[in-house]
Coordinates of C-alpha atoms (C1' of nucleotides) in Angstrom, one line a residue:
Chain P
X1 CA 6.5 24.0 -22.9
X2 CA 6.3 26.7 -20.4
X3 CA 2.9 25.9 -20.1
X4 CA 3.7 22.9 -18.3
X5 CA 2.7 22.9 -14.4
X6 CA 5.3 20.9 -12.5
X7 CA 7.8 19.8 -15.1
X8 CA 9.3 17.4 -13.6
X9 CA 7.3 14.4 -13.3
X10 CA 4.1 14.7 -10.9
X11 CA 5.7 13.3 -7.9
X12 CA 3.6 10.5 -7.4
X13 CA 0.3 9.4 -9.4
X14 CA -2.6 9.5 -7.2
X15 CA -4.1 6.7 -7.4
X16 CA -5.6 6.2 -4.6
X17 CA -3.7 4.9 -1.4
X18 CA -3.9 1.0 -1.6
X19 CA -5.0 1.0 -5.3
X20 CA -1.6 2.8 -6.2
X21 CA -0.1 -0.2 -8.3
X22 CA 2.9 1.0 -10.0
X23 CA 5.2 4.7 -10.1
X24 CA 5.7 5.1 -13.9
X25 CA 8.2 7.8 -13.0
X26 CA 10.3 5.8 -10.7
X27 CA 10.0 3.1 -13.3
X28 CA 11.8 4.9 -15.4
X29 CA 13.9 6.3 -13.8
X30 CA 15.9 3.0 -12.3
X31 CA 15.7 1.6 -16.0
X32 CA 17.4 4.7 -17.2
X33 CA 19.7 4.2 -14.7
X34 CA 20.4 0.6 -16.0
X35 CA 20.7 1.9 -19.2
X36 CA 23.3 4.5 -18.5
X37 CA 25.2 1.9 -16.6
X38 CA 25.0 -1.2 -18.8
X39 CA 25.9 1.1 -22.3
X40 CA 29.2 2.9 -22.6
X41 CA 31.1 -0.5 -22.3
X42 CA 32.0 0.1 -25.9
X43 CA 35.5 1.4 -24.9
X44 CA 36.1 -0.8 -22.9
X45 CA 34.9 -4.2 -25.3
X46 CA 36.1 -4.4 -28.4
X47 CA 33.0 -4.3 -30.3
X48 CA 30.3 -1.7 -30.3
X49 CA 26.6 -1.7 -28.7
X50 CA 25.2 -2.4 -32.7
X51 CA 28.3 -4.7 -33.7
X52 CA 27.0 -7.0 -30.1
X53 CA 23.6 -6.5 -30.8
X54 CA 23.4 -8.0 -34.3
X55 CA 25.8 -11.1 -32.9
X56 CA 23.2 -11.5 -30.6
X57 CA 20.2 -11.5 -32.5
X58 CA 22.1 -13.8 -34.9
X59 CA 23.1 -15.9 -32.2
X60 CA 19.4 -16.4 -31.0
X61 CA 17.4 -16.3 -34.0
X62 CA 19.4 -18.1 -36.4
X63 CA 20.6 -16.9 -39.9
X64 CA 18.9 -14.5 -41.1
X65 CA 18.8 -11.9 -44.3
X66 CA 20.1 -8.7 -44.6
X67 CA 16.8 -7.0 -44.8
X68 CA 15.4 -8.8 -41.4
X69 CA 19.0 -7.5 -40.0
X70 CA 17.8 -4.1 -40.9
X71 CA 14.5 -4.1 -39.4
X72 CA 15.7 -5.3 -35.6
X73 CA 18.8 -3.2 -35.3
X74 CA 17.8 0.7 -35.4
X75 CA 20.1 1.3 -38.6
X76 CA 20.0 1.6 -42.5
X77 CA 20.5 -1.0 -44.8
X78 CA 23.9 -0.1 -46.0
X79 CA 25.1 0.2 -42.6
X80 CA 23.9 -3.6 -42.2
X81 CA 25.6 -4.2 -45.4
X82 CA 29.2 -2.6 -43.8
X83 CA 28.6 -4.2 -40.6
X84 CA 28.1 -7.7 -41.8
X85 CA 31.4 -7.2 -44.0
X86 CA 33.4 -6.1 -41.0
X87 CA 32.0 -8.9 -38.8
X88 CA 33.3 -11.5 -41.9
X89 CA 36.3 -10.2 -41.8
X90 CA 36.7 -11.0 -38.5
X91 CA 35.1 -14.1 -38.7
X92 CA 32.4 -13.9 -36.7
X93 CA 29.5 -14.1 -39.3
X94 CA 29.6 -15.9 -42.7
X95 CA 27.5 -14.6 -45.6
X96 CA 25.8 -17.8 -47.5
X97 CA 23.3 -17.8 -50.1
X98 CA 19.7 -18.2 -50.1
X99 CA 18.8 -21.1 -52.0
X100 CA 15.0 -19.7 -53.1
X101 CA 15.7 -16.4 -53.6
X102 CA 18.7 -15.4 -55.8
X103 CA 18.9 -11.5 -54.5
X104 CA 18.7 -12.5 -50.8
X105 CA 21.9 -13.1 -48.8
X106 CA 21.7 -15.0 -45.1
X107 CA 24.0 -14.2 -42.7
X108 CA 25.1 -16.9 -40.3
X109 CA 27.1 -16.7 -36.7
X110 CA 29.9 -18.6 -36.8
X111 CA 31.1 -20.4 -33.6
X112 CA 33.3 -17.7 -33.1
X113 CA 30.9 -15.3 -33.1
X114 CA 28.7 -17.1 -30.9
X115 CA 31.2 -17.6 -28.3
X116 CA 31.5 -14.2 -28.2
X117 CA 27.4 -13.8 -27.4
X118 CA 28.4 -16.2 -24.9
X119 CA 31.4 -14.8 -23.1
X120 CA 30.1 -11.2 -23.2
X121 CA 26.2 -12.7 -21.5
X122 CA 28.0 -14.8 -18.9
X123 CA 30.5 -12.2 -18.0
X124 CA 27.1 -10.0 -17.0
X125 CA 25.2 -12.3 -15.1
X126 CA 28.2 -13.7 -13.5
X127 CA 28.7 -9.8 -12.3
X128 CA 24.7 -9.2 -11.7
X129 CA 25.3 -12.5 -9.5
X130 CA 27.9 -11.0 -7.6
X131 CA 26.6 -7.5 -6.7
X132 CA 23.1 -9.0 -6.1
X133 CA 24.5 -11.9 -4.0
X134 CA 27.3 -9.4 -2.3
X135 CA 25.4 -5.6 -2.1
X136 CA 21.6 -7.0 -1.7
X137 CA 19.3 -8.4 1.1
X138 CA 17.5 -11.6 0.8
X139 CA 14.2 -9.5 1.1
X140 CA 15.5 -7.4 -2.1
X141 CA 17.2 -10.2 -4.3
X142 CA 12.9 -12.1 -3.3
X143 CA 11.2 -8.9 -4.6
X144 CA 13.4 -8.8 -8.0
X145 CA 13.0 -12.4 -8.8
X146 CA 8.8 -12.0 -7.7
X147 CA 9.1 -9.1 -10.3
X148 CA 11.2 -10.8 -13.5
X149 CA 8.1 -12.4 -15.2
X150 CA 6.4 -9.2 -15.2
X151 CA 10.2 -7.0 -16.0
X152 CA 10.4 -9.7 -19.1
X153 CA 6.7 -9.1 -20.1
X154 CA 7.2 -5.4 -20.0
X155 CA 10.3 -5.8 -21.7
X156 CA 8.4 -7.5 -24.5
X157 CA 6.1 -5.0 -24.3
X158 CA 8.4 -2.7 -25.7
X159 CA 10.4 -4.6 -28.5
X160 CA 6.9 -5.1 -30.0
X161 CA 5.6 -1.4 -29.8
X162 CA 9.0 -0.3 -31.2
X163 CA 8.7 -2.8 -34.1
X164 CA 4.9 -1.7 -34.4
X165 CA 6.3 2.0 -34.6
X166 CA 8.7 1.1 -37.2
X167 CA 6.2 -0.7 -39.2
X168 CA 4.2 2.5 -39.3
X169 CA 7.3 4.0 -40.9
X170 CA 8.1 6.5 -37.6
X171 CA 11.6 6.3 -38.3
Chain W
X1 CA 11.9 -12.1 -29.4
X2 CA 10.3 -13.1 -26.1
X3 CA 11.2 -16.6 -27.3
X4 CA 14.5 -16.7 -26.5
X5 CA 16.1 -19.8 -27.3
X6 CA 18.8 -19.6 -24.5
X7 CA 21.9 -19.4 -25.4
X8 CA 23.4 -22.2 -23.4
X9 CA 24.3 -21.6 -19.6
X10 CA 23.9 -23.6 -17.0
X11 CA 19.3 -23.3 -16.9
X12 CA 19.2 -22.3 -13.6
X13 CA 21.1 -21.9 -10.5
X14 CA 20.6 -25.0 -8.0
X15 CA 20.1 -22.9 -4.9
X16 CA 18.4 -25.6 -3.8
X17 CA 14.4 -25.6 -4.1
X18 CA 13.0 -22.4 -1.7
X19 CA 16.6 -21.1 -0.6
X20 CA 16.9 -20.2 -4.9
X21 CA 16.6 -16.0 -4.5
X22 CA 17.0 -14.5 -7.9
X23 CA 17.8 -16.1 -11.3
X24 CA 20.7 -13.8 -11.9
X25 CA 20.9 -15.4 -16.0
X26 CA 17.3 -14.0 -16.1
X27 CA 17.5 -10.9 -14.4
X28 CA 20.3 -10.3 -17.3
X29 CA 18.9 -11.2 -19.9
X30 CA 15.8 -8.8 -19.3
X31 CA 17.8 -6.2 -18.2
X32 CA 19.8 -6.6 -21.8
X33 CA 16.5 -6.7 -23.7
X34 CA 15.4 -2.8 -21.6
X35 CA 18.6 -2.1 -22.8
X36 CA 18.2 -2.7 -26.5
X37 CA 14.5 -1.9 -26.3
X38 CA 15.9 1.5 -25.1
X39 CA 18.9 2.8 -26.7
X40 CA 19.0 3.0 -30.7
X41 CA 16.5 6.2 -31.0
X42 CA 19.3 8.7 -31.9
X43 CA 17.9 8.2 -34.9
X44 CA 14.7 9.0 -33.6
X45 CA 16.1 11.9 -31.4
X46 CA 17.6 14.6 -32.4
X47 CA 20.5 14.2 -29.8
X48 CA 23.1 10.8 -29.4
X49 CA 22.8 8.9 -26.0
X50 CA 26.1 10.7 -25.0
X51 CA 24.6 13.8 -25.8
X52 CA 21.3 13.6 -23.5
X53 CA 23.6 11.4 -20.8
X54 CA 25.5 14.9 -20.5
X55 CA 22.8 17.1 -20.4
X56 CA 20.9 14.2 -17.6
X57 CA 24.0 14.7 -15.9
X58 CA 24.3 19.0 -15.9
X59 CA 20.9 19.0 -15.1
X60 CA 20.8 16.5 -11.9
X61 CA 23.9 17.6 -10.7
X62 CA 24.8 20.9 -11.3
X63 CA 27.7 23.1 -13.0
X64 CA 30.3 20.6 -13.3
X65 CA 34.0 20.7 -14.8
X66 CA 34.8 19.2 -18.1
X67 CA 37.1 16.4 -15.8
X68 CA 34.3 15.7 -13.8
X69 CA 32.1 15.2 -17.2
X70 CA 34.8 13.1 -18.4
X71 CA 34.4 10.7 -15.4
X72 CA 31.0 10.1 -15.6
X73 CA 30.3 9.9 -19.4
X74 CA 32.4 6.8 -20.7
X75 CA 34.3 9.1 -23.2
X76 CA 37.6 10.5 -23.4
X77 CA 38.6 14.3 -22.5
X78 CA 38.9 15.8 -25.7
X79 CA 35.6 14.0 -27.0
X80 CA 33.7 16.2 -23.6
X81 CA 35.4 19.1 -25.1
X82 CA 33.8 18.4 -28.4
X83 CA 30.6 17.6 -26.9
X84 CA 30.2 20.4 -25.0
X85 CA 31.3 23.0 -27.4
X86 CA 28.7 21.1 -29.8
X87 CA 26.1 21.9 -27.1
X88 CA 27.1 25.4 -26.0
X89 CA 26.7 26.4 -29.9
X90 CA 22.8 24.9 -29.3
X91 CA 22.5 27.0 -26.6
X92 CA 21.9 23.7 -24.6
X93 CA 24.8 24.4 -22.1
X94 CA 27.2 27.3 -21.2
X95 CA 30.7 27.1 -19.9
X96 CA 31.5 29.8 -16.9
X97 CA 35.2 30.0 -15.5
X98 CA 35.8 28.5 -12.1
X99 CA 36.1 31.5 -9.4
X100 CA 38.9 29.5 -7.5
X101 CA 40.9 27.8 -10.4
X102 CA 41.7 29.7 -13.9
X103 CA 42.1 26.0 -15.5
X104 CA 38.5 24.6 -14.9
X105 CA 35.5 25.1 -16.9
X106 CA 31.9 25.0 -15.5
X107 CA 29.5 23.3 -17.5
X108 CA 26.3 24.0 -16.8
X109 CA 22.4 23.4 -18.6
X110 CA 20.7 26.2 -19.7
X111 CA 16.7 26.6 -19.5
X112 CA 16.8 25.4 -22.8
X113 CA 18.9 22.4 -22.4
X114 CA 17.5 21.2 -18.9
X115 CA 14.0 21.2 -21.2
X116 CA 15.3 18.6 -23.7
X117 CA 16.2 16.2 -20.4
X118 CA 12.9 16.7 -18.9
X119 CA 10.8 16.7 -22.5
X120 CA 12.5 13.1 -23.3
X121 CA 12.1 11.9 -19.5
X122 CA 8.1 12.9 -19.6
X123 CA 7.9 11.2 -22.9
X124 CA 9.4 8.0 -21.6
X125 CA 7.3 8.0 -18.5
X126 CA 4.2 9.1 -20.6
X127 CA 4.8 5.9 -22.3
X128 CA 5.8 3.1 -19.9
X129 CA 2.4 4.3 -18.1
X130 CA 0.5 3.5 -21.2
X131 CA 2.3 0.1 -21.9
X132 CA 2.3 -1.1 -18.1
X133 CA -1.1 0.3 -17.5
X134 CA -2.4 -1.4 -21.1
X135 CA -0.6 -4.9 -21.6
X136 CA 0.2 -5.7 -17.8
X137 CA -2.3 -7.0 -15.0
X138 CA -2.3 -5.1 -12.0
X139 CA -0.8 -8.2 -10.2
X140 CA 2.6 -7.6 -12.6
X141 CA 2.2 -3.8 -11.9
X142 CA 2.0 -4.7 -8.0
X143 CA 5.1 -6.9 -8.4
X144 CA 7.4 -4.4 -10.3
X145 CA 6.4 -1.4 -7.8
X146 CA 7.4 -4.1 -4.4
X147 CA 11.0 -4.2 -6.5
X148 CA 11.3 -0.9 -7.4
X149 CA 13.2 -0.1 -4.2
X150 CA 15.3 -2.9 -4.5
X151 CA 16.2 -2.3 -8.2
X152 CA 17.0 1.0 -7.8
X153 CA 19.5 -0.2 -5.0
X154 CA 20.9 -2.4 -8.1
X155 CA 21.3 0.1 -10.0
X156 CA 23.2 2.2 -7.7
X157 CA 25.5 -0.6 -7.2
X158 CA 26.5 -0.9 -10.6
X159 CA 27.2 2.2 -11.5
X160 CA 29.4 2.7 -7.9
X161 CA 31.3 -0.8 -9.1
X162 CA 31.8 1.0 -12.5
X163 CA 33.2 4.3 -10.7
X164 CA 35.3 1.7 -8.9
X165 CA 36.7 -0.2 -11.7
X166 CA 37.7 3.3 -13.5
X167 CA 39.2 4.3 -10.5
X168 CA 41.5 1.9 -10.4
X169 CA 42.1 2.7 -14.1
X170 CA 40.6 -0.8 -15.9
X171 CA 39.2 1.2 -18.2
Chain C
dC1 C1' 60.4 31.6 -10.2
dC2 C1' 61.1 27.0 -11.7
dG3 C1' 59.7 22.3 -12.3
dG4 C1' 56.1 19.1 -12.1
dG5 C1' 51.3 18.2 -11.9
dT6 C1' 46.4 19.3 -13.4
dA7 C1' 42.6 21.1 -16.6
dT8 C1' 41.3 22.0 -21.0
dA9 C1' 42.0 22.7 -26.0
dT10 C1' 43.6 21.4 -30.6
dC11 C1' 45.0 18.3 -34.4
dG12 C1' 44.8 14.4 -37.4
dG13 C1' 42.8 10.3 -38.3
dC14 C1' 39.3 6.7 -38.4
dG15 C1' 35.1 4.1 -37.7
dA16 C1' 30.4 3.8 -38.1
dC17 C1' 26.8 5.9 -39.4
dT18 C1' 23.8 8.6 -43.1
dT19 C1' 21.5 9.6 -48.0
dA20 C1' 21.4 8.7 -52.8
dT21 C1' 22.1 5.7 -56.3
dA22 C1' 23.5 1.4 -58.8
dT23 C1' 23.0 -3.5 -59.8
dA24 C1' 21.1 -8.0 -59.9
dG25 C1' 17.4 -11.0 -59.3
dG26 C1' 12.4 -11.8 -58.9
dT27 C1' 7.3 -11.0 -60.1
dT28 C1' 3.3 -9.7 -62.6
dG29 C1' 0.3 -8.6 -66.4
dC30 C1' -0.9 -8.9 -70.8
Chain D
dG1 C1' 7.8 -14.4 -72.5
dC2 C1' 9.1 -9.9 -72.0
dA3 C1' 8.5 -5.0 -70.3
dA4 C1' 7.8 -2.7 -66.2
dC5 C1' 8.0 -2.9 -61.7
dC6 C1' 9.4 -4.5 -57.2
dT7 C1' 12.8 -6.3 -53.8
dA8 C1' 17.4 -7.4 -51.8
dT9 C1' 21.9 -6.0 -51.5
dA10 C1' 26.0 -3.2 -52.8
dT11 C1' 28.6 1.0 -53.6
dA12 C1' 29.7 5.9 -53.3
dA13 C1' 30.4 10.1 -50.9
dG14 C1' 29.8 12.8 -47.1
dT15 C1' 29.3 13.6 -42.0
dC16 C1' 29.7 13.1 -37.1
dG17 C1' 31.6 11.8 -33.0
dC18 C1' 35.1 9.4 -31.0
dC19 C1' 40.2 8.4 -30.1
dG20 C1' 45.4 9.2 -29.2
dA21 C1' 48.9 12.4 -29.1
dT22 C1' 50.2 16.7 -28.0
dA23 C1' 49.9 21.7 -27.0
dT24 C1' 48.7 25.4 -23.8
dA25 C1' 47.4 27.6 -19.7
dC26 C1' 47.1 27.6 -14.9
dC27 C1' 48.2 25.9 -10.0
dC28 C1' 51.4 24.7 -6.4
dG29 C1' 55.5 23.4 -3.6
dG30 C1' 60.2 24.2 -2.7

DNA sequence: CCGGGTATATCGGCGACTTATATAGGTTGC
DNA sequence: GCAACCTATATAAGTCGCCGATATACCCGG
């Protein structure tokens, strides 16, 4: 590690003046930012980051079993098993059974589960509207929207090389 | 996952053909999928996202109090006291006295510690370089570099609106 | 030097994970 | 058509990291 010349990142890649396309390290940088600003809500909501993530997948991807639960959400199988009781209990999610398959269990939002989804997602963009509309120039709010096909294909990007990794069994 | 059924909210924004800026539902919802993309490798990692937020923190800022900590990191006092007794016994961080007040603690990184931060910030640039140099054109590269500036302004605005809001003690 | 505020520590408890294992249903080969 | 194996979920026991309440030590103004 000490061997490492410049550890921090290598100010800027040279790609060549014009030909420069894209600063990896800046990159990642603003998205960490994001990160570190759009996490840590937990106090504050009522549910946590996994309890919010598993609504929302069940929200958009329709009922699914506990085993595809397991494989979208970063955590064990008995932890899906725990979560999906607690979410029951509330009501948010119903348990039904799967008519071919005897073992299998498919979990279901309920529409009070999905309202939640909803409230939580419209409570962002209604405050990304805000800061965007209130804290940003017209120049910057035209660059972002230029750039969300290309965010939204990177973000994709991701998902899939995570779900690749996981496949590979790099857990 | 990049077919996203959407949810339900109002499609788009009638901003009224060219005057429409940003899609503020959009921006959201890719910034939520970065999110999730993102966090949910503690299991990968040796360290929780609170964890390596602290040491991010120590390591971009300086030696800073336990209260100060506390502000930044959405957790409670006695869970920073925790945290950073956990890391001072990793040899991650070490707490000096304050010269000018016998009540504060200085947290500060160690070598070792700021070499986590920078390890896991090399390895996530090493990667989105691959993934936007490998599955994105050089047209989407050139879009996300002309927003970088702007995004980074966003993300400085949310995390001022979130020192705001726990200011005025919403928390 | 005393009372009230501030900075950190400690305590008890709990929620949400983990690994290991149990159970029940499905599948396959002979 | 059943023994052996595989798959899907559940249970058990333990750990970790967070919280609220409260204790302790220090600072400061009158």
């Amino acid at each position: 590690m000490a061997t490492t010349p410049e550890d921090e990142q290598p100010a800027r890649q040279p790609w060549g003046s014009e030909q420069r396309e894209l600063d990896a390290g800046e990159l990642t940088r603003v998205l960490g930012e994001f990160t570190r600003a759009s996490i840590r809500l937990p106090g504050t909501e009522r549910h946590s980051f996994t309890t919010l993530s598993v609504l929302h997948t069940l929200t958009h991807r329709g009922p699914l079993r506990l085993s595809a639960l397991t494989e979208n959400e970063q955590i064990t199988q008995p932890a899906v098993t725990q979560l999906v009781g607690r979410l029951e209990r509330e009501g948010l999610v119903e348990r039904r059974s799967d008519p071919g398959d005897g073992r299998a269990v498919l979990v279901a939002v309920t529409p009070a589960g999905a309202r939640i989804t909803r409230a939580r997602h419209r409570d962002r963009v209604r405050r990304l509207a805000r800061l965007t509309a209130e804290g940003l120039s017209a120049e910057e709010r035209r660059a972002i929207d230029a750039a969300l096909p290309a965010l939204a294909h990177l973000a994709t990007l991701m998902t899939a090389e995570r779900e690749e990794r996981r496949r590979r069994g790099d857990r």
